[in-house]
Every structure is written in structure tokens, then in C-alpha cells.
Coordinates of C-alpha atoms in Angstrom, one line a residue:
M7 CA 0.0 0.0 0.0
S8 CA 1.1 3.6 -0.4
N9 CA 0.2 7.2 0.2
E10 CA -0.1 9.2 -3.1
K11 CA 0.1 12.9 -3.9
A12 CA 0.2 14.9 -7.2
V13 CA 3.5 16.5 -8.0
E14 CA 4.9 18.4 -11.0
F15 CA 8.3 19.4 -12.3
R16 CA 9.8 21.4 -15.1
S17 CA 11.1 19.8 -18.3
G18 CA 12.4 22.1 -21.0
S19 CA 9.8 24.9 -21.3
D20 CA 7.0 22.6 -20.1
T21 CA 5.7 21.0 -16.9
C22 CA 5.5 17.3 -16.4
S23 CA 2.7 16.0 -14.1
G24 CA 3.4 13.1 -11.8
I25 CA 2.2 11.0 -8.9
L26 CA 4.5 10.4 -5.9
A27 CA 3.6 7.3 -4.0
M28 CA 5.3 6.7 -0.6
P29 CA 5.0 3.3 1.0
D30 CA 2.8 3.0 4.0
G31 CA 4.7 3.0 7.3
A32 CA 7.9 4.4 5.7
K33 CA 10.5 5.3 8.3
G34 CA 13.6 7.2 7.3
D35 CA 14.6 7.7 3.7
V36 CA 13.3 5.1 1.2
P37 CA 14.4 4.0 -2.3
L38 CA 12.6 5.6 -5.2
V39 CA 11.6 4.1 -8.6
I40 CA 10.9 6.7 -11.3
M41 CA 8.4 5.4 -13.9
A42 CA 7.1 6.6 -17.2
G43 CA 5.0 5.0 -20.0
G44 CA 5.6 3.8 -23.5
W45 CA 3.8 4.8 -26.7
C46 CA 0.9 7.2 -26.4
Y47 CA -0.4 6.8 -22.9
T48 CA -0.4 8.4 -19.5
K49 CA 0.6 7.7 -15.9
E50 CA -2.8 6.3 -15.3
I51 CA -2.2 3.2 -17.5
V52 CA -0.5 0.1 -16.1
M53 CA 2.1 2.0 -14.0
P54 CA -0.1 2.1 -10.8
H55 CA -0.3 -1.7 -10.9
Y56 CA 3.5 -2.2 -11.3
S57 CA 4.1 0.6 -8.7
R58 CA 2.2 -1.4 -6.1
F59 CA 4.9 -4.2 -6.2
F60 CA 7.6 -1.7 -5.5
N61 CA 5.6 0.0 -2.8
D62 CA 5.1 -3.3 -1.1
I63 CA 8.9 -3.8 -0.7
G64 CA 9.3 -0.4 0.9
C65 CA 10.1 1.7 -2.2
A66 CA 8.5 5.0 -3.2
T67 CA 7.5 5.5 -6.8
L68 CA 7.3 8.6 -9.0
R69 CA 5.2 7.9 -12.1
F70 CA 4.9 10.8 -14.6
D71 CA 3.4 11.9 -17.9
Y72 CA 5.8 13.0 -20.6
R73 CA 5.5 16.4 -22.1
C74 CA 2.6 16.5 -24.6
F75 CA 0.8 13.7 -22.8
G76 CA -1.9 13.4 -20.1
E77 CA -1.9 16.2 -17.6
S78 CA 1.5 17.5 -18.6
T79 CA 1.8 20.5 -20.9
G80 CA 3.4 20.6 -24.3
M81 CA 2.5 20.8 -28.0
P82 CA 1.7 19.2 -30.3
R83 CA -0.3 16.8 -28.2
Q84 CA 0.5 13.1 -28.6
H85 CA 3.8 13.9 -30.2
I86 CA 6.4 11.3 -29.3
N87 CA 10.0 12.6 -29.4
P88 CA 12.1 9.9 -27.7
W89 CA 15.0 12.2 -26.9
E90 CA 12.7 14.7 -25.2
Q91 CA 11.1 11.8 -23.3
I92 CA 14.6 10.7 -22.2
E93 CA 15.3 14.3 -21.1
D94 CA 12.0 14.1 -19.1
Y95 CA 13.4 11.1 -17.2
R96 CA 16.6 13.0 -16.5
N97 CA 14.6 16.0 -15.3
A98 CA 12.6 13.7 -13.1
L99 CA 15.9 12.5 -11.6
T100 CA 16.9 16.1 -10.9
Y101 CA 13.5 16.8 -9.3
A102 CA 13.8 13.7 -7.1
E103 CA 17.1 15.0 -5.7
G104 CA 15.1 17.7 -3.9
L105 CA 12.5 15.3 -2.4
K106 CA 12.5 14.7 1.3
G107 CA 12.2 11.2 2.6
I108 CA 14.0 9.7 -0.4
D109 CA 17.2 7.8 -0.4
H110 CA 18.9 9.6 -3.3
K111 CA 21.6 6.9 -3.5
R112 CA 18.9 4.3 -4.2
T113 CA 16.9 6.1 -6.8
G114 CA 16.5 4.3 -10.1
I115 CA 14.3 4.1 -13.2
W116 CA 11.7 1.8 -14.7
G117 CA 10.2 1.7 -18.1
I118 CA 7.9 -0.5 -20.3
S119 CA 7.9 -0.9 -24.1
Y120 CA 9.2 2.4 -25.6
S121 CA 10.3 3.6 -22.2
G122 CA 11.9 0.2 -21.6
G123 CA 14.4 1.4 -24.2
H124 CA 14.5 4.9 -22.7
V125 CA 15.7 3.7 -19.3
L126 CA 18.7 1.9 -21.0
V127 CA 19.6 5.1 -22.8
V128 CA 19.3 7.1 -19.6
A129 CA 21.5 4.6 -17.7
G130 CA 24.0 4.8 -20.5
I131 CA 24.3 8.6 -20.5
D132 CA 23.5 9.6 -16.9
A133 CA 25.5 8.3 -13.8
R134 CA 22.7 9.0 -11.3
P135 CA 20.3 6.0 -11.6
A136 CA 21.1 3.4 -8.9
F137 CA 19.4 0.8 -11.1
A138 CA 17.4 0.4 -14.3
I139 CA 14.5 -1.9 -14.9
S140 CA 13.6 -2.4 -18.6
T141 CA 10.3 -4.2 -19.4
I142 CA 9.6 -5.5 -23.0
P143 CA 11.7 -2.7 -24.4
V144 CA 11.7 -1.2 -27.9
V145 CA 15.4 -1.2 -28.8
D146 CA 15.6 -0.7 -32.6
G147 CA 12.8 1.3 -34.1
F148 CA 13.7 0.7 -37.8
Q149 CA 13.8 -3.1 -37.4
T150 CA 10.7 -3.1 -35.2
M151 CA 8.6 -1.1 -37.6
R152 CA 9.8 -3.1 -40.7
R153 CA 8.9 -6.4 -39.0
C154 CA 5.5 -5.1 -37.7
H155 CA 4.4 -3.7 -41.0
G156 CA 5.9 -6.1 -43.5
E157 CA 7.7 -5.0 -46.7
A158 CA 4.7 -3.5 -48.7
R159 CA 3.1 -1.6 -45.8
F160 CA 6.5 -0.4 -44.6
A161 CA 7.1 1.2 -48.0
K162 CA 3.7 2.9 -47.7
L163 CA 4.5 4.0 -44.2
N164 CA 7.7 5.7 -45.3
A165 CA 5.8 7.4 -48.2
L166 CA 3.4 8.8 -45.6
I167 CA 6.2 10.0 -43.5
N168 CA 7.8 11.8 -46.4
T169 CA 4.5 13.4 -47.4
D170 CA 4.0 14.6 -43.8
R171 CA 7.6 16.0 -43.8
A172 CA 7.0 17.9 -47.0
N173 CA 3.7 19.4 -45.7
R174 CA 5.3 20.5 -42.4
F175 CA 8.1 22.1 -44.4
A176 CA 5.5 24.0 -46.3
G177 CA 4.0 25.3 -43.0
A178 CA 1.3 22.8 -42.2
E179 CA 0.6 21.6 -38.7
P180 CA 1.8 18.1 -37.8
A181 CA -0.6 15.5 -39.0
Y182 CA -1.9 12.5 -37.0
M183 CA -2.4 8.8 -37.6
P184 CA -4.1 6.2 -35.4
M185 CA -2.0 4.3 -32.9
S186 CA -3.5 1.0 -34.0
P187 CA -6.5 -0.2 -36.1
E188 CA -9.8 -1.3 -34.7
K189 CA -9.8 -4.1 -37.3
E190 CA -7.6 -5.4 -40.1
S191 CA -7.6 -2.7 -42.8
E192 CA -5.4 -0.9 -45.3
E193 CA -5.3 2.2 -43.1
L194 CA -1.8 3.0 -41.9
T195 CA -1.3 3.0 -38.2
A196 CA 1.8 3.2 -36.0
W197 CA 1.2 -0.3 -34.5
P198 CA -0.9 -2.4 -37.0
F199 CA -2.5 -4.8 -34.6
P200 CA -6.2 -4.8 -33.7
H201 CA -5.5 -6.5 -30.4
V202 CA -3.5 -3.4 -29.4
Y203 CA -6.5 -1.2 -30.2
A204 CA -8.8 -3.5 -28.2
G205 CA -6.4 -3.6 -25.2
F206 CA -5.9 0.2 -24.9
K207 CA -9.5 1.0 -25.6
G208 CA -10.4 -1.3 -22.7
I209 CA -7.9 0.4 -20.5
Q210 CA -9.2 3.8 -21.5
A211 CA -12.7 2.9 -20.6
N212 CA -11.8 1.4 -17.3
E213 CA -8.9 3.4 -15.8
A214 CA -7.3 6.0 -18.1
P215 CA -9.8 8.4 -19.7
R216 CA -7.1 10.7 -20.8
H217 CA -5.6 8.2 -23.2
E218 CA -5.7 9.3 -26.8
H219 CA -5.3 6.5 -29.4
R220 CA -3.3 8.5 -31.9
N221 CA 0.1 10.0 -32.5
T222 CA 1.7 12.4 -34.8
I223 CA 3.1 10.9 -38.0
S224 CA 6.4 12.4 -37.2
S225 CA 6.4 10.3 -34.0
V226 CA 6.9 7.3 -36.2
E227 CA 9.6 9.1 -38.1
Q228 CA 11.4 9.7 -34.8
L229 CA 11.0 6.0 -33.9
L230 CA 12.7 4.9 -37.1
Q231 CA 15.9 6.7 -35.9
Y232 CA 15.8 5.1 -32.5
V233 CA 18.5 2.6 -31.5
V234 CA 19.3 1.6 -27.9
K235 CA 22.3 -0.8 -28.4
P236 CA 25.1 1.9 -28.5
Y237 CA 23.9 3.3 -25.3
A238 CA 23.5 -0.1 -23.6
A239 CA 27.2 -0.6 -24.3
R240 CA 27.9 2.4 -22.1
I241 CA 26.3 0.9 -19.0
T242 CA 29.3 -0.3 -17.1
E243 CA 28.3 0.1 -13.4
T244 CA 24.5 0.5 -13.1
P245 CA 22.6 -2.7 -12.2
V246 CA 20.1 -3.6 -14.9
M247 CA 17.2 -6.0 -15.1
M248 CA 15.6 -6.6 -18.5
T249 CA 12.3 -8.5 -18.4
L250 CA 10.8 -9.9 -21.6
A251 CA 7.7 -11.6 -22.7
A252 CA 8.9 -14.9 -24.2
A253 CA 8.6 -14.7 -28.0
D254 CA 7.4 -11.1 -27.9
N255 CA 5.6 -10.6 -31.2
I256 CA 5.8 -6.7 -31.2
T257 CA 9.2 -5.6 -29.9
S258 CA 11.0 -8.8 -30.9
A259 CA 12.8 -10.8 -28.3
D260 CA 15.9 -11.4 -30.5
L261 CA 16.5 -7.6 -30.8
E262 CA 16.0 -7.3 -27.0
V263 CA 18.5 -10.0 -26.3
E264 CA 21.0 -8.3 -28.5
A265 CA 20.6 -5.0 -26.6
F266 CA 20.9 -6.9 -23.2
N267 CA 24.1 -8.6 -24.4
A268 CA 25.6 -5.2 -25.2
I269 CA 25.2 -4.0 -21.6
A270 CA 28.8 -3.9 -20.2
C271 CA 27.8 -4.1 -16.5
P272 CA 28.3 -7.5 -14.9
T273 CA 25.5 -6.7 -12.5
K274 CA 22.7 -7.4 -15.0
V275 CA 19.9 -9.9 -15.0
F276 CA 17.8 -11.2 -17.9
A277 CA 14.3 -12.7 -17.3
S278 CA 12.1 -14.1 -20.0
V279 CA 8.7 -14.7 -18.6
K280 CA 6.7 -17.5 -20.3
G281 CA 3.0 -17.5 -20.8
V282 CA 2.7 -13.7 -21.4
D283 CA 2.9 -11.5 -24.4
H284 CA 3.5 -7.8 -25.1
M285 CA -0.1 -6.6 -24.7
S286 CA -1.0 -9.0 -21.8
L287 CA 1.5 -7.1 -19.7
Y288 CA -0.9 -4.2 -20.0
T289 CA -4.2 -5.9 -20.0
N290 CA -4.0 -9.1 -18.0
R291 CA -3.5 -8.5 -14.2
D292 CA -2.2 -12.0 -13.6
D293 CA 0.4 -11.7 -16.4
L294 CA 1.4 -8.3 -15.1
A295 CA 1.8 -9.7 -11.6
K296 CA 4.2 -12.3 -12.9
V297 CA 6.5 -9.6 -14.1
G298 CA 5.9 -7.3 -11.2
R299 CA 6.9 -10.0 -8.7
V300 CA 10.0 -10.9 -10.6
Q301 CA 11.1 -7.3 -10.8
A302 CA 10.3 -6.5 -7.1
K303 CA 12.3 -9.5 -5.9
W304 CA 15.3 -8.4 -7.9
L305 CA 15.0 -4.8 -6.7
K306 CA 14.7 -5.8 -3.1
D307 CA 18.0 -7.7 -3.4
I308 CA 19.6 -4.7 -5.1
I309 CA 18.6 -2.1 -2.7
S310 CA 19.7 -4.2 0.3
Q311 CA 23.2 -4.1 -1.1
D312 CA 25.7 -1.2 -0.9
I313 CA 25.0 0.3 -4.3

């Protein structure tokens, strides 16, 4: 259990909205897990459920909305710039340095899907995280999009991106595309899977009304430039746990394994959880709990050591 309060911090020229959850009965300074979401969603989705496992082992959590999402400021809305999101994580770390009741030597970062990659980048370029927990991470945007869309649709996707770039160059506002399709169709979406649509629409109806199932087209252009492996190779001291859904059909387990193998730190742990898939770690509470328990057990061991 935990005690929650709304907080906010500056990131660039915008304000990120967050929820700070302190574990019940906390005495003295407690470790902190900073958490942010993946593609196109807010701090209301999934993170409260994972947060509970960390609160139960005596950790505080800070889950926040990136710029342009949820209750945070920033335009255009639903625009996903991974490098700005990585900067949001780093500004969250700076904000956390001023929090009372937090053990600043035991403050780390957690991410899922797109942010599962972000935390590896942050750990590679910022010495402050005491640990990094990466869940079903996106680690290579180009390969991920090419695999998800297939050759013919991927060519059409690139044509759409080029048209959008030309329109923006001519002065048009950024154009949008759906995050995923309601059913199989020729419509281009970022993630062309109806089960993704069904999963997030269910979450929106039940717990996250601020979720918008769309993104700018240029968000996908940014994704195509995104590669985690070179930054993973820079992680030499920060303990890392990477948790995968066995045979992940969206972010590709083989790409994730390559990124994990690139991490130079000997204090790293790899866990491939069977019987779950990418979307079930958002929508199925039993599947989510399998991963949450594995991560909390590892983190409890890490924070008990002299980091």
C-alpha cells in the first residue's frame, strides 16, 4: 500500500505531471523508482499496478506523464520525441534529488515498451540512476517497424512520413495517424495490430480516460531513428534488469536479447517470462503480476546491497 500525492516538475519549457507514492509506514529515507510510460499513454495506465509491487517492498515510486501527454503541458499533443522523453526522465531524476524522505543513492528508473528502451539510454548517459528496470523494451525502431508492418506496408509508411515532412516544411501543422486499427484494414497506423486497439480501448474505458489512441506521423519518423544498443554498451556500473515476454511478437525478443548482451555491466539480470505476451503485460493483471513480482524481488535484493 502507499500514500499518493500529485506533483509536477519542469522539463524544458513545459511542466510534467506526476504521482509520488510513498510506501505505508515508511521510516527514514526510502528508495525511489521513477516510472514513465511507453507509446501514447499516461501515468494512469498500467504503472499504478507495477508501482504497487515496488511500494510493497518499501520503495517510493514517481510515475509521470511526458511532455505532450496526459496532464503535462506541451504541444503538439500526442507527439512522441524519444529524446525529449529521455530528457524528461533525467529532469525527473533532478526533481527527485530535492524530495524529502527519499534515499537519493537508491533512486532508479523503470520503463515499459518504448520507455523500456529509454531507461537503458538514460542509464548509458547519466550516472545518477542506482538501477534500471527495462520491461519488454523497444530497442531498434527501424527493425521493429519493418517487422511489424511487412515490406509492402512499410514502404507505404515511409511514403506517408515523407509526405508529412513535406507538408510540415510548407508550413502545415503536424498530421496525425491512429496508434492502431480497430480491425484489419489498409489504413496505416503506428502499430498495425487490432489487439493493441482492443487492449488500450479497454484500459481507456476502465482506468485511463485521458488516453488518446493516436500520435503524430512524425512520431513514427522519430521511432525509425531510435536505436538503444550503442547506449546499452555504455552501461558499465548501473545494475540492470531486463524483463521480456517470451517470444514477444511486437518488440521482438531477439532484438531485445542483442541489446541486453551489449550491456557492459556485470550486474545485469535477464528474465524471459513464459505464458505472457507484449499486450498482456498491459491488460492481464495475472500476467502483469508475474513480471511485477520478478522485478520487485530483484530490486529488493539490489537495494539491500551497498549500491
